[in-house]
Short mmCIF file of C-alpha atoms and ligand atoms in Angstrom, two decimals:
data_model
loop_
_atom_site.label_atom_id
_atom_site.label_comp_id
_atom_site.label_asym_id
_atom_site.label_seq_id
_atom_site.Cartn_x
_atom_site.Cartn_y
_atom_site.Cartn_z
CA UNK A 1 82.50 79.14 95.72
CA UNK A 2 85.00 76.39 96.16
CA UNK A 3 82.47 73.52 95.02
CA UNK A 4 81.87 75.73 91.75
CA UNK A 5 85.60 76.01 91.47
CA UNK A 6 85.96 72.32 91.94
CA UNK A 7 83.25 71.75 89.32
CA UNK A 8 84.53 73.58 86.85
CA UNK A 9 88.20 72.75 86.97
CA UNK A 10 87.49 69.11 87.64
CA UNK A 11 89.46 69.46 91.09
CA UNK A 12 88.06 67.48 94.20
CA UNK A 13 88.26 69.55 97.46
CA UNK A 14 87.75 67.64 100.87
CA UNK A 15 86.16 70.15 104.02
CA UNK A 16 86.36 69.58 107.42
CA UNK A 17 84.46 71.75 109.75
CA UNK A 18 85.67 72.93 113.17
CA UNK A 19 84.76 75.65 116.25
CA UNK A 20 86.46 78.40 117.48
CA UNK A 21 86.00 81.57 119.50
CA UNK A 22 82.61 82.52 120.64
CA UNK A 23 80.63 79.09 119.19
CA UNK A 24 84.02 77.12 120.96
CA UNK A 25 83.04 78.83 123.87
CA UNK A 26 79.87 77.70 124.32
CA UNK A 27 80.32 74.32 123.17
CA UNK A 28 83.62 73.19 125.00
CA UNK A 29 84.27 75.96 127.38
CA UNK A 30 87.47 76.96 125.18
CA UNK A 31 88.18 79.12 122.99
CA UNK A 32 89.95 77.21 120.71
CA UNK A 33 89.60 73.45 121.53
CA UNK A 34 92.42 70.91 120.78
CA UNK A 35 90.07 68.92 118.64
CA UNK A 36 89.50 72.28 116.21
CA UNK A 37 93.36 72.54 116.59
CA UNK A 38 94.19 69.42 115.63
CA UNK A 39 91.68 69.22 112.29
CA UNK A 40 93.07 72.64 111.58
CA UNK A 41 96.53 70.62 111.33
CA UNK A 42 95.49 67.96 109.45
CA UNK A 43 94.46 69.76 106.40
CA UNK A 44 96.09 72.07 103.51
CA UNK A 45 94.52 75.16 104.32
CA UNK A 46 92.08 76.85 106.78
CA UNK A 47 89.07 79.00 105.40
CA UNK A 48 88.34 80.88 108.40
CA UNK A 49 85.30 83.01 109.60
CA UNK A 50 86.29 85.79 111.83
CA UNK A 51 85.83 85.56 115.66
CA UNK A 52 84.42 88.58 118.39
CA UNK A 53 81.34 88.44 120.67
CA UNK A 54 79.88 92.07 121.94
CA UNK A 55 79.60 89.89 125.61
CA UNK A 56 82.94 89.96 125.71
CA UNK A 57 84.31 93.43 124.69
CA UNK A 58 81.71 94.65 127.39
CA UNK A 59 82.92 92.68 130.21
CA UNK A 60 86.79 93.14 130.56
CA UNK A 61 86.84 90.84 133.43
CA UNK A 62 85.87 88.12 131.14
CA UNK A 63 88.51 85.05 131.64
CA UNK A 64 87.59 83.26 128.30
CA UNK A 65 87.51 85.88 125.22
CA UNK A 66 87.16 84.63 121.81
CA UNK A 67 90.12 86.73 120.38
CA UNK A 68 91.72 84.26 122.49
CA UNK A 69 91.25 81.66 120.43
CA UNK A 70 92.54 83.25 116.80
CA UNK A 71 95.73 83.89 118.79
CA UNK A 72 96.22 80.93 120.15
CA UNK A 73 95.61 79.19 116.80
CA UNK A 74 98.22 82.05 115.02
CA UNK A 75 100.50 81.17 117.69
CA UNK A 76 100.42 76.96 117.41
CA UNK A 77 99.87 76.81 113.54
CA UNK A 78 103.53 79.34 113.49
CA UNK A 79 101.88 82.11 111.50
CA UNK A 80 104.04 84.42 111.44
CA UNK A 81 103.30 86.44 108.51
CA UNK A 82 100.30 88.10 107.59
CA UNK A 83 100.08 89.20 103.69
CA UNK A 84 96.99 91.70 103.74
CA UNK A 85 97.25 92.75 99.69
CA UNK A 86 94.86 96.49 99.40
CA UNK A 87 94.38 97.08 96.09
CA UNK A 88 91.10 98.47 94.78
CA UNK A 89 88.76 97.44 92.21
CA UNK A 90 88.15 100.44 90.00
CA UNK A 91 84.75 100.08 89.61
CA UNK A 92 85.14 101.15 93.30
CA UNK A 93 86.68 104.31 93.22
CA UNK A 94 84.21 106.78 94.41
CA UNK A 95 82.99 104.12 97.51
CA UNK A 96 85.97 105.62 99.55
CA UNK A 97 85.96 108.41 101.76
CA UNK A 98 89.17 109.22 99.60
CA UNK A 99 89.57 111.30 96.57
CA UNK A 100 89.46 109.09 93.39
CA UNK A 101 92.55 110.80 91.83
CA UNK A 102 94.38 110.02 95.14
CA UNK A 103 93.38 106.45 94.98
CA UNK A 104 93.47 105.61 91.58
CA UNK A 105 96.71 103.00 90.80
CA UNK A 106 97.30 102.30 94.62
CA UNK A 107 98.35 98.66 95.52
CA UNK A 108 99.66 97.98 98.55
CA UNK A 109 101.36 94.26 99.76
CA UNK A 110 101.32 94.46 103.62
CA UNK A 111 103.18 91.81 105.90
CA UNK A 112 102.41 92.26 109.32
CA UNK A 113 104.25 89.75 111.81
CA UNK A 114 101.58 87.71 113.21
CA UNK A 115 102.71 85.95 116.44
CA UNK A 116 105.37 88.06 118.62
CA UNK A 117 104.87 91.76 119.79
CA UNK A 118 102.83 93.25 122.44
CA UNK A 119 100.06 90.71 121.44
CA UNK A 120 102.03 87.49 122.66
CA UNK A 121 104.50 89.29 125.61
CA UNK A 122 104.21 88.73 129.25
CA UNK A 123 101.17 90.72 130.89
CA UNK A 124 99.37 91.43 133.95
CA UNK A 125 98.42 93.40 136.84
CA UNK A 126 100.91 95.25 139.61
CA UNK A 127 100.24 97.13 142.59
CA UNK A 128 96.78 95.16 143.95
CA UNK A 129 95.53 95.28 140.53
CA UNK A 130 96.46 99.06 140.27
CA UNK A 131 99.33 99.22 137.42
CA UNK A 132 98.67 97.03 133.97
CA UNK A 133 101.56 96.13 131.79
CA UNK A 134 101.66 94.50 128.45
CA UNK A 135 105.35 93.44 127.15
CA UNK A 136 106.39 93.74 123.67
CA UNK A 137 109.44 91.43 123.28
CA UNK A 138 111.35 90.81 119.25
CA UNK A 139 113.90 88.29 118.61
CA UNK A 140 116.36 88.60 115.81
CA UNK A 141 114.87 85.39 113.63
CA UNK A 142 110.82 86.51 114.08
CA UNK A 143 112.22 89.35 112.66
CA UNK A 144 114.25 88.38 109.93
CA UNK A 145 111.72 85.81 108.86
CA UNK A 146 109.18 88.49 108.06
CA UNK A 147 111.60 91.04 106.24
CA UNK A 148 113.02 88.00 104.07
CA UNK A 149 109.05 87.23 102.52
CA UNK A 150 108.48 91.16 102.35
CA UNK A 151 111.65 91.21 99.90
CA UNK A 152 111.06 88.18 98.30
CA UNK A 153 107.40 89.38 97.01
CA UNK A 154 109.16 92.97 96.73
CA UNK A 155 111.14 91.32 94.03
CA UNK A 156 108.03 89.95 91.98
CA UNK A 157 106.13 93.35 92.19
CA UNK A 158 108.02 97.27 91.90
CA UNK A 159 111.10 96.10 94.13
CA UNK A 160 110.06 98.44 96.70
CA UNK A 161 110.13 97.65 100.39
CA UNK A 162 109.28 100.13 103.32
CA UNK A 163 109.61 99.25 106.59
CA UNK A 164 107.21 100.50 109.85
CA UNK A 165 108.47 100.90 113.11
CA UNK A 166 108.84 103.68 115.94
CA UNK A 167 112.68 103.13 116.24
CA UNK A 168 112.99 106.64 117.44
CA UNK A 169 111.59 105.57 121.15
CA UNK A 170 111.49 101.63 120.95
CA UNK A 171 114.01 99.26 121.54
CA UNK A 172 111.88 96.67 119.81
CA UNK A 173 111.47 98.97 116.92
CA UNK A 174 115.58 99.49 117.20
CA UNK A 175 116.55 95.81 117.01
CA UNK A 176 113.95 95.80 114.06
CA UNK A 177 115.20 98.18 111.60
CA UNK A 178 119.15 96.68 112.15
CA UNK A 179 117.45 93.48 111.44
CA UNK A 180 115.56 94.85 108.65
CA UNK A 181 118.93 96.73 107.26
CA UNK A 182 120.83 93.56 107.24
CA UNK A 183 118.44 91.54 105.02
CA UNK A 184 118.11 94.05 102.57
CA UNK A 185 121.76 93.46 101.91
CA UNK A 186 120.67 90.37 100.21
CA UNK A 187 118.30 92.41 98.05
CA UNK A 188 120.50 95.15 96.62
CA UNK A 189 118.04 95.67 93.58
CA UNK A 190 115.30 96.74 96.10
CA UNK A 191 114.77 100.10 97.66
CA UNK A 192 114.48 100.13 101.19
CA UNK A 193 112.92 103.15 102.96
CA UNK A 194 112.47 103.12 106.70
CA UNK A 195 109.28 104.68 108.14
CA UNK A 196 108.02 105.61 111.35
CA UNK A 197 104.37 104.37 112.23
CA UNK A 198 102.79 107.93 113.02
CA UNK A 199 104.35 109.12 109.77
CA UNK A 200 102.88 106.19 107.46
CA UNK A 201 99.78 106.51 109.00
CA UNK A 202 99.74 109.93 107.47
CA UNK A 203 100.81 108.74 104.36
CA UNK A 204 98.75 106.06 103.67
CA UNK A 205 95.86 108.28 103.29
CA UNK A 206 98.01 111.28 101.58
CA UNK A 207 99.77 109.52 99.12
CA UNK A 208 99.27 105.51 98.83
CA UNK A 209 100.82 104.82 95.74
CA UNK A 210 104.28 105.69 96.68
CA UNK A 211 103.88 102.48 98.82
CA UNK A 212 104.91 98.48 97.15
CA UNK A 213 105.43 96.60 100.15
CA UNK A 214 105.13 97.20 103.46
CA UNK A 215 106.61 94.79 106.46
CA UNK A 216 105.87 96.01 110.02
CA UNK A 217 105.22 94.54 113.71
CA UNK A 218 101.79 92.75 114.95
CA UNK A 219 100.35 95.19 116.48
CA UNK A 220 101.64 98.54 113.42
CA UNK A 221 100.14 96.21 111.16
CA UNK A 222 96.74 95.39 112.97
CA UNK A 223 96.30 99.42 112.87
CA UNK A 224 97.26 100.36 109.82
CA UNK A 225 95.75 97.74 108.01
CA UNK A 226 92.25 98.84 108.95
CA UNK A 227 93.36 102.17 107.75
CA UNK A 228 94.53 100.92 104.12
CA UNK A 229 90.94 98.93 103.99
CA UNK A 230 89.24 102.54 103.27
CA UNK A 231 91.57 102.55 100.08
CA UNK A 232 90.03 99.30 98.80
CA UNK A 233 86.98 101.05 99.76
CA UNK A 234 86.16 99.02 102.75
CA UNK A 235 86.77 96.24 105.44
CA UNK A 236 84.07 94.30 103.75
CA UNK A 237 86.58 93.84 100.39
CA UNK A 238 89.85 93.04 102.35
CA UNK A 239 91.00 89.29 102.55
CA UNK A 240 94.54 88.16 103.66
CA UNK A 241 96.43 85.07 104.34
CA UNK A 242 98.42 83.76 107.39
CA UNK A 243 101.41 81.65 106.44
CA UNK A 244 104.10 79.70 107.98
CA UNK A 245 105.56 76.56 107.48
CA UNK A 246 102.59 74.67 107.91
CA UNK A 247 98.89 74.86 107.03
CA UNK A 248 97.89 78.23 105.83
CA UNK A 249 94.94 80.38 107.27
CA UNK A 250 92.71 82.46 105.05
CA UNK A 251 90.61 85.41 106.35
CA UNK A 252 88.43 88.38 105.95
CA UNK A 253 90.56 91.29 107.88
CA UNK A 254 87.25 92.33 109.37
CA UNK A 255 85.75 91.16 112.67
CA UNK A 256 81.99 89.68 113.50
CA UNK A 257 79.93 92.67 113.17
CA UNK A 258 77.49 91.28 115.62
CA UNK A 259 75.69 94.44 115.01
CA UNK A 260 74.32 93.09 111.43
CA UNK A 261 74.08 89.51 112.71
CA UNK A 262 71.30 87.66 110.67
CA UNK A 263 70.00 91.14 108.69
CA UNK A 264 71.97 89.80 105.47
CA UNK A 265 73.86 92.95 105.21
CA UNK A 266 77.62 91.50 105.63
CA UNK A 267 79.63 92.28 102.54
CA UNK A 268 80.68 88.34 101.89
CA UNK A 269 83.59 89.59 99.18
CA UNK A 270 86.69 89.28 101.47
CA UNK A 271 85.44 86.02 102.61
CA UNK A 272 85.21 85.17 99.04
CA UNK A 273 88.14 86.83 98.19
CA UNK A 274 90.28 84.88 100.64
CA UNK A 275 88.86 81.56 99.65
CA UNK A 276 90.83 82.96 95.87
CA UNK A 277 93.86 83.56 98.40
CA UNK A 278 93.66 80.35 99.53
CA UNK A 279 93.58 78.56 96.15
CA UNK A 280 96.53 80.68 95.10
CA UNK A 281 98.83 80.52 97.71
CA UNK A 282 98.25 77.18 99.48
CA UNK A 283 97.07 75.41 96.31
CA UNK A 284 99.00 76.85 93.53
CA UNK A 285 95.94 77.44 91.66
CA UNK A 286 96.49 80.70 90.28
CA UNK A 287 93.99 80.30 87.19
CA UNK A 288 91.40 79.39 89.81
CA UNK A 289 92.17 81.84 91.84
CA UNK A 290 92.13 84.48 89.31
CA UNK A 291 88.60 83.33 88.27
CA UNK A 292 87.18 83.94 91.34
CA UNK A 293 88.56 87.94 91.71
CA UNK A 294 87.13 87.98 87.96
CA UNK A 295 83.92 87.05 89.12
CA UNK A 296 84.08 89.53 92.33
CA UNK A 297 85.14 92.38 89.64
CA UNK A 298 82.26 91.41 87.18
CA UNK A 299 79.41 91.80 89.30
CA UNK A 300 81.10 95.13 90.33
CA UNK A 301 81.39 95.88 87.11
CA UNK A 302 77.87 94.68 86.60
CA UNK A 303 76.49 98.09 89.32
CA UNK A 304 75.82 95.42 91.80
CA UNK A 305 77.25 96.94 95.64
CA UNK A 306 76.39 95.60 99.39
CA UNK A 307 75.47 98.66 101.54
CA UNK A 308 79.29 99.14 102.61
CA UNK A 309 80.27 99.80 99.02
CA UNK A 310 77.01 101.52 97.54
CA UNK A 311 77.02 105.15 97.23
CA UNK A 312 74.39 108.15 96.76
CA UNK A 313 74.65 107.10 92.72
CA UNK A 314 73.88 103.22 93.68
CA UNK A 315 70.40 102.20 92.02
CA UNK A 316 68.63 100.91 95.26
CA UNK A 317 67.85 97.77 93.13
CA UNK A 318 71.46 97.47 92.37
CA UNK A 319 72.17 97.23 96.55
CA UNK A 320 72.15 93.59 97.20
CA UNK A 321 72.20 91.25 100.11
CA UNK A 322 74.69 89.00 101.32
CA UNK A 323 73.16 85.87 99.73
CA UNK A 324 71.97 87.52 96.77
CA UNK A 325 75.18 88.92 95.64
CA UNK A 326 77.14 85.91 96.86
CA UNK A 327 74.49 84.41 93.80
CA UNK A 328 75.92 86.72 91.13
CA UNK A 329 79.40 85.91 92.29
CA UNK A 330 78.72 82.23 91.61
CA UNK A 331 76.69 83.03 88.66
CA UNK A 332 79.38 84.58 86.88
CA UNK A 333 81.54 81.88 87.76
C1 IPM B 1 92.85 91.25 113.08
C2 IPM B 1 91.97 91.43 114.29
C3 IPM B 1 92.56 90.66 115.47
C4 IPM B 1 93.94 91.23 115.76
C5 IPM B 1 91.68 90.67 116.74
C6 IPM B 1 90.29 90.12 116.46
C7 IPM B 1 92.32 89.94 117.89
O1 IPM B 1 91.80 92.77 114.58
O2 IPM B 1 93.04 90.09 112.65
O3 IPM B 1 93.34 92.25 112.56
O4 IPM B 1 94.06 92.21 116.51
O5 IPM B 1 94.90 90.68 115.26
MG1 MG B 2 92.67 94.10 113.20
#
């Protein structure tokens, strides 16, 4: 996709490969080796694939885990926010479990925080093994950094900003909204609701287009974002982008699905879709960008579906592989 986009726009892109998770594992022993690190730091932007092994969620003892290695890599590169945009294509309407009319006009701008929380605090084992405890720590600035990019993109979209936490029984979620309340004083022309998590999650499937942006905490946003993929219709169309001050990393929201592995049934769009991310945000390419969601909606448009998006109306010669619609994609192009 990016060689086509280089082709056509006469731009020259330079790719450097590099392991991590399960394929680090077995290489190096690690899950994400200072050599993968270290290339990851020398360029613009990462593409990445997604990381998970079946081996590993079955064995809890496991020391190494893959996982291990897309946190460690959030954690050194400083991405801290995590911009997971859900909007749906409408030629997709009726491949969600939710009612078209419901759907219809939704788009969503999520920033999750990316690298403090429960994911990153102290844990362990008490009492011989007995008791388990995973910390969730905030500081004011990993906080305030997040809320200031929510309201800046709040102000280039409908100026609305809605805030997830659980403030109502965590301290964490306390020290978040104050934070969260004091930024917003810099954006008086944008309308700040605050939210609790249980109620959004409601919400999100009731009503989704009373939602702009949404900024939350790591582990709010890892949830709910799965849940707003079934209003873009499904995990398979969801790309997103990891920024900080450094090299940006662009990814599918979805896992490995070792369950398909090889059978050519993976939906490639999000992968595609955050390669048009990645031009966009890292690059400043917006017309390239833009190109490549074109493409993505004309082969939609065109009846072509993977099995995640096909429906009972699908054709069956219309239900395409992941090579062969990955062809029209570039075809169109
Ligand atoms: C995601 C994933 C990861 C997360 C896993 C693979 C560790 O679910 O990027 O949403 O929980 O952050
Ligand atoms: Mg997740």
């Amino acid at each position: 996709m990016l060689d086509k986009i280089a082709e056509k726009f006469g731009h020259e892109f330079s790719y450097d490969e590099a392991l991590i998770g399960h394929a680090a594992i077995e290489a190096t022993g690690e899950a994400l080796p200072e050599e993968s690190l270290q290339k990851m730091k020398n360029s613009d932007a990462v593409l990445f694939g997604a990381v998970g092994h079946p081996k590993y969620d079955n064995d809890p003892s496991a020391k190494v885990r893959p996982e291990q290695g897309l946190l460690k890599m959030r954690k050194e590169l400083g991405l801290y926010a995590n911009l997971r945009p859900i909007k749906l294509f409408d030629e997709l309407l009726d491949a969600s479990s939710i009612k078209p009319e419901i759907l219809k006009g939704a788009d969503i701008l999520f920033f999750r925080e990316l690298t403090g929380d429960i994911y990153f605090g102290e844990k362990g084992r008490k009492n011989n093994g007995d008791t388990a405890f995973d910390n969730a720590e905030y500081s004011k600035y990993e906080v305030e950094r997040i809320a200031r990019k929510a309201f800046d993109a709040a102000m280039t979209r409908n100026k609305k900003v809605c805030s997830v936490d659980k403030a109502n029984v965590l301290e964490t979620s306390r020290l978040w909204r104050e934070v969260v309340q004091q930024v917003a004083k810099e954006y008086p022309e944008v309308q700040v609701e605050h939210q609790f998590v249980d109620a959004v999650a409601m919400l999100l499937i009731k009503d989704p287009k009373r939602f702009d942006v949404v900024v939350t905490a790591n582990l709010f946003g890892d949830i709910l974002t799965d849940e707003a993929s079934q209003i873009a219709g499904s995990m398979g169309m969801l790309a997103s982008a990891s920024i900080g001050d450094g090299t940006g990393v662009y990814e599918p929201i979805h896992g490995s699905a070792h369950d398909i592995t090889g059978k050519g049934l993976a939906n490639p769009m999000a992968s595609v879709l955050s390669a048009a991310l990645l031009l966009d945000i890292s690059f400043g390419l917006k017309e390239e960008s833009n190109a490549i969601i074109s493409a993505v909606d004309a082969v939609l448009k065109a009846g072509f579906r993977t099995g995640d998006i096909a429906d009972a109306s699908t054709p069956k010669d219309k239900i395409l592989g992941t090579d062969a619609i990955g062809e029209e994609i570039l075809n169109r192009l």
